[in-house]
Tab-separated table of C-alpha atoms in Angstrom:
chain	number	residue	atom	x	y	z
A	11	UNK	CA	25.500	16.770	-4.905
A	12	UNK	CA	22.883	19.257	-3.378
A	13	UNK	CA	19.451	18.917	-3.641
A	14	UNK	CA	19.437	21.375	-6.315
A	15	UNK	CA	21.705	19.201	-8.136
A	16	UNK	CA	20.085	16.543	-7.908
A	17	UNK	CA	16.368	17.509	-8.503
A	18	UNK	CA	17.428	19.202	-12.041
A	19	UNK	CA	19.557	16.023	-13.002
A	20	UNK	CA	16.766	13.357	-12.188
A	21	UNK	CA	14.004	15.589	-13.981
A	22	UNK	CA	16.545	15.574	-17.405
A	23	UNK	CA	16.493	11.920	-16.566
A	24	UNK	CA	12.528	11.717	-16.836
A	25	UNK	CA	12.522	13.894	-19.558
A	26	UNK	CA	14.564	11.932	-21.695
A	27	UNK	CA	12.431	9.083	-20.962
A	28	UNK	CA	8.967	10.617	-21.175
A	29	UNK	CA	10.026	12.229	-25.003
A	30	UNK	CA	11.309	8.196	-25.695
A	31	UNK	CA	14.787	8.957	-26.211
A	32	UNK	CA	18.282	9.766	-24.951
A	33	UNK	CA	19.380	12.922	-24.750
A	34	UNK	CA	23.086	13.978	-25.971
A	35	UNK	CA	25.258	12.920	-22.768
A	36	UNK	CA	27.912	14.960	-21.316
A	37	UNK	CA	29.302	12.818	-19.320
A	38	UNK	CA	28.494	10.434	-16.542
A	39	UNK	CA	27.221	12.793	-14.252
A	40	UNK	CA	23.921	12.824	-16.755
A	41	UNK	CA	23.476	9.050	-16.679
A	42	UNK	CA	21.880	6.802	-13.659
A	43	UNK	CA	23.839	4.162	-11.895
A	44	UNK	CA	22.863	2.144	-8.763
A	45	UNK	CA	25.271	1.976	-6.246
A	46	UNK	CA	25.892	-1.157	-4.350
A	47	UNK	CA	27.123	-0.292	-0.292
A	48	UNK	CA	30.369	-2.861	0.733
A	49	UNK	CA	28.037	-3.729	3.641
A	50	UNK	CA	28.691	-7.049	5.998
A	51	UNK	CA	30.402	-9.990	4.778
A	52	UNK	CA	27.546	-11.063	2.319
A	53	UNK	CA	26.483	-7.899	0.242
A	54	UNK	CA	27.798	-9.190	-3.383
A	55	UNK	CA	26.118	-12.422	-3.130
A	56	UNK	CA	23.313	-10.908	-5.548
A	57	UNK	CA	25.763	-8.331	-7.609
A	58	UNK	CA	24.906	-9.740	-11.403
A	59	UNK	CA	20.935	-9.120	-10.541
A	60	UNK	CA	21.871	-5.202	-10.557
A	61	UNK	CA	23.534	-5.345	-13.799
A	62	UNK	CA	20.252	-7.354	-15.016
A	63	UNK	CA	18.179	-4.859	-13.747
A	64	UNK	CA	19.805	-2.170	-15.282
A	65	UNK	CA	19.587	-3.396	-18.747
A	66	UNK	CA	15.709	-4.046	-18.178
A	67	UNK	CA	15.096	-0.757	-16.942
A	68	UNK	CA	17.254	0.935	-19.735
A	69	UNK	CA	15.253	-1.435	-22.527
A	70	UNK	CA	11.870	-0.618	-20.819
A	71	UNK	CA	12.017	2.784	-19.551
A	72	UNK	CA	14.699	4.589	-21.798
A	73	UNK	CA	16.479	6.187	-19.012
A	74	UNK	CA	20.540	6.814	-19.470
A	75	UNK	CA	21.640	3.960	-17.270
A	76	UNK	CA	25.241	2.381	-16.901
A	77	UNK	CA	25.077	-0.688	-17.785
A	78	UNK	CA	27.219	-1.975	-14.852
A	79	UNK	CA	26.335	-0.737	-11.058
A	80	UNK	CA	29.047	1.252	-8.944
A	81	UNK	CA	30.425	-0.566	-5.465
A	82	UNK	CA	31.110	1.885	-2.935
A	83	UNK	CA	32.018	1.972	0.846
A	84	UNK	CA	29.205	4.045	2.837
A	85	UNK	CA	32.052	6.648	4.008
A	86	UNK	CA	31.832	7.332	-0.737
A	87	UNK	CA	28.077	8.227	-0.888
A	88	UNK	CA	28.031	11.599	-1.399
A	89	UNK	CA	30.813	11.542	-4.402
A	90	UNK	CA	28.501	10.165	-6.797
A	91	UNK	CA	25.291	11.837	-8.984
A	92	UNK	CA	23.055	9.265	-9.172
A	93	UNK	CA	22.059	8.505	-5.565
A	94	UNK	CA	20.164	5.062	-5.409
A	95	UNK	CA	21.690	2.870	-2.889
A	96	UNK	CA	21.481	-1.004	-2.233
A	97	UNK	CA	22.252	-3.179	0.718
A	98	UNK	CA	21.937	-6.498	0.250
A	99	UNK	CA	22.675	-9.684	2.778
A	100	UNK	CA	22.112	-11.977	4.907
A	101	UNK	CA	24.300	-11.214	8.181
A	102	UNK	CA	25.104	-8.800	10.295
A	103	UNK	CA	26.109	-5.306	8.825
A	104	UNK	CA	28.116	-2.861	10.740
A	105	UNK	CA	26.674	0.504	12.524
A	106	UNK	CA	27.881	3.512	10.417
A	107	UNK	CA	30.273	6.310	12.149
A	108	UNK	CA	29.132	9.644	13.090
A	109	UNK	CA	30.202	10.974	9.822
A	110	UNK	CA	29.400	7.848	7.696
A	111	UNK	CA	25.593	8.604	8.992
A	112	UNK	CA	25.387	12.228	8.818
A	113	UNK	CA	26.737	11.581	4.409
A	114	UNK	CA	24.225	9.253	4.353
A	115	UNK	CA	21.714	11.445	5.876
A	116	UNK	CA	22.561	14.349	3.155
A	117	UNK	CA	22.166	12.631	0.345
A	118	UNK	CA	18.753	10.866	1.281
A	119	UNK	CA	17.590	14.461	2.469
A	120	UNK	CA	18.709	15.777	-1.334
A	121	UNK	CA	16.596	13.076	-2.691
A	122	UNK	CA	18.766	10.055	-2.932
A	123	UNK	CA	17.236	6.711	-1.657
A	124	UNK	CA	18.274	3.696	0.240
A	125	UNK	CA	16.955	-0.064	-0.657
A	126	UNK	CA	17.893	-2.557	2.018
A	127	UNK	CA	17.376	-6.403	0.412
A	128	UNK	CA	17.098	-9.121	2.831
A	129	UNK	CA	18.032	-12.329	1.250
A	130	UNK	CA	17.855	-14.289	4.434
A	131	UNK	CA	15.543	-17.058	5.464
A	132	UNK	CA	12.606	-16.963	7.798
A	133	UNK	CA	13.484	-16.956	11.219
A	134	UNK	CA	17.335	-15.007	10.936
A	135	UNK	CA	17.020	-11.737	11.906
A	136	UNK	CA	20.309	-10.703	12.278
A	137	UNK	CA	20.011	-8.278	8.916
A	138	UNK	CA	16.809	-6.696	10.091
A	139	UNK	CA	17.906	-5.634	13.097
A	140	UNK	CA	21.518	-4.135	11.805
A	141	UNK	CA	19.362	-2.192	9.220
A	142	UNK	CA	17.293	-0.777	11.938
A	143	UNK	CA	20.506	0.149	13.811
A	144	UNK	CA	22.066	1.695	10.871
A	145	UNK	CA	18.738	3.778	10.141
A	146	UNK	CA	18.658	5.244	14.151
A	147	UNK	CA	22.287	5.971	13.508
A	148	UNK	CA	21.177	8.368	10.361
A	149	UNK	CA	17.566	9.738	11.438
A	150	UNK	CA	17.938	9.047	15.234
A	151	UNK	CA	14.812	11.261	15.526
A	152	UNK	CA	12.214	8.646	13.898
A	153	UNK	CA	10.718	6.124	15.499
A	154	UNK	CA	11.534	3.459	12.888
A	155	UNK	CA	10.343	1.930	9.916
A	156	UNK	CA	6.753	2.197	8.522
A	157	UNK	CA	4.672	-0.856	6.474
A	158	UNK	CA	4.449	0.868	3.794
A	159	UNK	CA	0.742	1.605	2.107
A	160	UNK	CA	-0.727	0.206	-0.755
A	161	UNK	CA	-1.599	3.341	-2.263
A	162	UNK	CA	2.115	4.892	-1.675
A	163	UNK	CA	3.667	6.210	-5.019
A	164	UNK	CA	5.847	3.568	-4.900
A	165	UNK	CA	3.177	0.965	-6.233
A	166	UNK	CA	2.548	3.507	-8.947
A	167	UNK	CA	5.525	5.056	-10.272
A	168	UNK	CA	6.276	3.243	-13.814
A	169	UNK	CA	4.102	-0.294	-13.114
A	170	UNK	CA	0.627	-0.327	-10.683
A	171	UNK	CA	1.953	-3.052	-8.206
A	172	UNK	CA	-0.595	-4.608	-5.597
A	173	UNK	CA	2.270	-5.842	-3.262
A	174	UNK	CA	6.008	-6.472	-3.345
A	175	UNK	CA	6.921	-9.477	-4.784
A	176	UNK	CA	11.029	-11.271	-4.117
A	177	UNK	CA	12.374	-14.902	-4.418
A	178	UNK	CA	11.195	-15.371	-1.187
A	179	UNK	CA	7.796	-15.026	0.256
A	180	UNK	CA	8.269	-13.923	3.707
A	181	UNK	CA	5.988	-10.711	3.856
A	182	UNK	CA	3.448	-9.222	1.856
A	183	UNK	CA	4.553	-5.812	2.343
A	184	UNK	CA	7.591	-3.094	2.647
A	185	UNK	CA	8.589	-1.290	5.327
A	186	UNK	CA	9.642	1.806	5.190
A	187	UNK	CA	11.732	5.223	6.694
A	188	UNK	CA	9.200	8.214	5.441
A	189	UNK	CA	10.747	11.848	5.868
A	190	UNK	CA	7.961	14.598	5.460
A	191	UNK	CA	6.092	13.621	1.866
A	192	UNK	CA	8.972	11.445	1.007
A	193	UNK	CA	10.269	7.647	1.726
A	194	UNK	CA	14.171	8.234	1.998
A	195	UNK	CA	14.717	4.239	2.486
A	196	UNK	CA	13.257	0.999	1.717
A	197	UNK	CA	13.248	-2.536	3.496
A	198	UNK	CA	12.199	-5.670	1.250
A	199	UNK	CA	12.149	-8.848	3.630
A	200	UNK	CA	11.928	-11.142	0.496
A	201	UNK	CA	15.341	-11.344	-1.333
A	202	UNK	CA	13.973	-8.645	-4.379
A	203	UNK	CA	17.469	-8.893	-6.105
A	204	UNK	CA	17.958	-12.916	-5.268
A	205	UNK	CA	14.859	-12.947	-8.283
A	206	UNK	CA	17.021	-10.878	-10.806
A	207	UNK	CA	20.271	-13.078	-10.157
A	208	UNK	CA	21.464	-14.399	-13.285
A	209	UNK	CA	24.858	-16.320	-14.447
A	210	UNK	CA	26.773	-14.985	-17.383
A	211	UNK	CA	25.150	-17.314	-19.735
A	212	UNK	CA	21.871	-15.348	-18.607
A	213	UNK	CA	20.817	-18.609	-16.387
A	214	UNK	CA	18.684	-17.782	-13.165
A	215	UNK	CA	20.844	-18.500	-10.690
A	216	UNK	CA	17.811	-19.231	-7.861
A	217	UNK	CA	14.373	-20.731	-8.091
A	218	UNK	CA	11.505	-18.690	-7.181
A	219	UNK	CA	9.827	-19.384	-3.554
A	220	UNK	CA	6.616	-19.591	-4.713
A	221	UNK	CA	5.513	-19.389	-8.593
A	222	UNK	CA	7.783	-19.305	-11.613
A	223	UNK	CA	8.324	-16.768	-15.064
A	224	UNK	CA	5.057	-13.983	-13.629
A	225	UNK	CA	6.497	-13.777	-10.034
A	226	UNK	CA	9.913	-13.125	-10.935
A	227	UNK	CA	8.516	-10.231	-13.729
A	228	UNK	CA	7.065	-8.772	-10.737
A	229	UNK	CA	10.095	-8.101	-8.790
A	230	UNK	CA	11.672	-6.583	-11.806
A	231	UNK	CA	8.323	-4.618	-11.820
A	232	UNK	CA	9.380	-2.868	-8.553
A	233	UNK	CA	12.455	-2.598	-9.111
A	234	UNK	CA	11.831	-0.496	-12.080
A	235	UNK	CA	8.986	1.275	-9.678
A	236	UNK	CA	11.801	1.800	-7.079
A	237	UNK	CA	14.401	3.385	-9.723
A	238	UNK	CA	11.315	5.702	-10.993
A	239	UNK	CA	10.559	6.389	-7.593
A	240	UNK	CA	13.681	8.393	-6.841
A	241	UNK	CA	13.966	9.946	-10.234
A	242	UNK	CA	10.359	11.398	-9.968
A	243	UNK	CA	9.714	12.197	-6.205
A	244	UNK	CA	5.760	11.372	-5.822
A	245	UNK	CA	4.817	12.598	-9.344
A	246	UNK	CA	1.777	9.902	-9.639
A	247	UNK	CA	0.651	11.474	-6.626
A	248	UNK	CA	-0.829	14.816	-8.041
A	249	UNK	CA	-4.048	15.363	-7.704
A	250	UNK	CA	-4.550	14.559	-11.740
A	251	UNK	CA	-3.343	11.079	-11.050
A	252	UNK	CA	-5.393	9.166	-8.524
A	253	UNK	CA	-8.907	8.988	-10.293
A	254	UNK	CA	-7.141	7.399	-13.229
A	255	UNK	CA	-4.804	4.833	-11.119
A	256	UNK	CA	-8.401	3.857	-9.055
A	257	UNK	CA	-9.757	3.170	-12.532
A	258	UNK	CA	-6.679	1.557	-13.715
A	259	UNK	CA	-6.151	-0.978	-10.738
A	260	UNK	CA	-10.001	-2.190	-10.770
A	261	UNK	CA	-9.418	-3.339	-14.554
């Protein structure tokens, strides 16, 4: 998928969701999935908090969604239309091949985005620092990642957010990979999806860090931020936009 493709897919996406209902599908290159990267020995340890996710985001939002996410190897990124990628673990992940990184690199650059989840405990790093290698591996020209602002569209897109929230309360922020005008990838240090993870019996499978029912609605808050973020590429940001979201967060 160019960026071509892509841009005119996503913005049937939002329309379908802006007029509050589904459009006739025609097929499943018309309806979002998220795609879960075969990463490291520990990325399906929060695979049911996806398929949670997606049915909140398809009761809240009214955006085509499958109802179960796709698992791909990194080498199968750029065979899929609906480009929002997770990586989720603990441990170690392994540094992409030349060709691995430059797929990954073309879809992010046609507007697909990257989440990495960190589900580890304070004081393991080993995650962190195989995301950063993946990330010089596909956009060897940045300098790394960026904390990410509080007034980035990313707060804003469907919910206003003051801060990331996640199971685990290790930082108060996100860091982030910023092309041009656009964050291609997203780190979350505080185990977003480990807050979504839910037995078939619809059981929370982990206690929450720090506070209980409002805490975890907040991580399902950005999530749902995160999926609007790549379907509508800084739209909150117009110029129409601020004044009201000022006026909105002082309420």
């Amino acid at each position: 998928m160019d960026r071509r493709e892509f841009l005119t897919w996503s913005a049937g996406l939002c329309a379908a969701s802006v007029a509050g209902a589904m459009p006739a599908l025609g097929g499943d290159a018309d309806v979002f999935q998220y795609g879960l990267l075969r990463l490291g020995d520990s990325w399906e340890e929060r695979e049911r908090a996806l398929i949670k996710l997606s049915f909140e985001v398809q009761k809240r939002c009214n955006i085509p969604i499958e109802a179960k996410h796709k698992v791909l190897d990194l080498s199968d990124v750029a065979t899929v239309s609906s480009p929002f990628f997770i990586i989720s673990g603990s441990n170690t992940i392994p540094e992409p091949s030349v060709k691995e990184a430059r797929g990954l690199r073309l879809v992010l650059n046609s507007g697909g985005l990257l989440l990495f989840d960190d589900t580890s405990r304070d004081g393991q790093d080993d995650f962190y620092k195989s995301a950063l290698a993946l990330m010089r591996k596909v956009y060897p020209e940045l300098t790394g990642p960026q904390v990410i602002p509080r007034d980035h569209a990313v707060y804003q897109s469907y919910y206003l957010l003051k801060e990331p929230r996640g199971r685990l309360n290790k930082k108060n922020y996100l860091e982030g990979w910023p092309v041009g005008h656009r964050t291609h990838a997203f780190y979350s240090h505080n185990d977003l999806l480990g807050a979504m993870e839910a037995d078939q019996l619809g059981n929370w499978r982990f206690n929450m860090e720090i506070g209980g029912g409002f805490r975890r609605e907040l991580c399902f808050r950005l999530g749902i931020n995160l999926t609007y973020y790549t379907l509508t590429l800084n739209y909150k940001k117009d110029r129409a936009f601020p004044p009201i979201i000022e006026r909105r967060r002082r309420i």
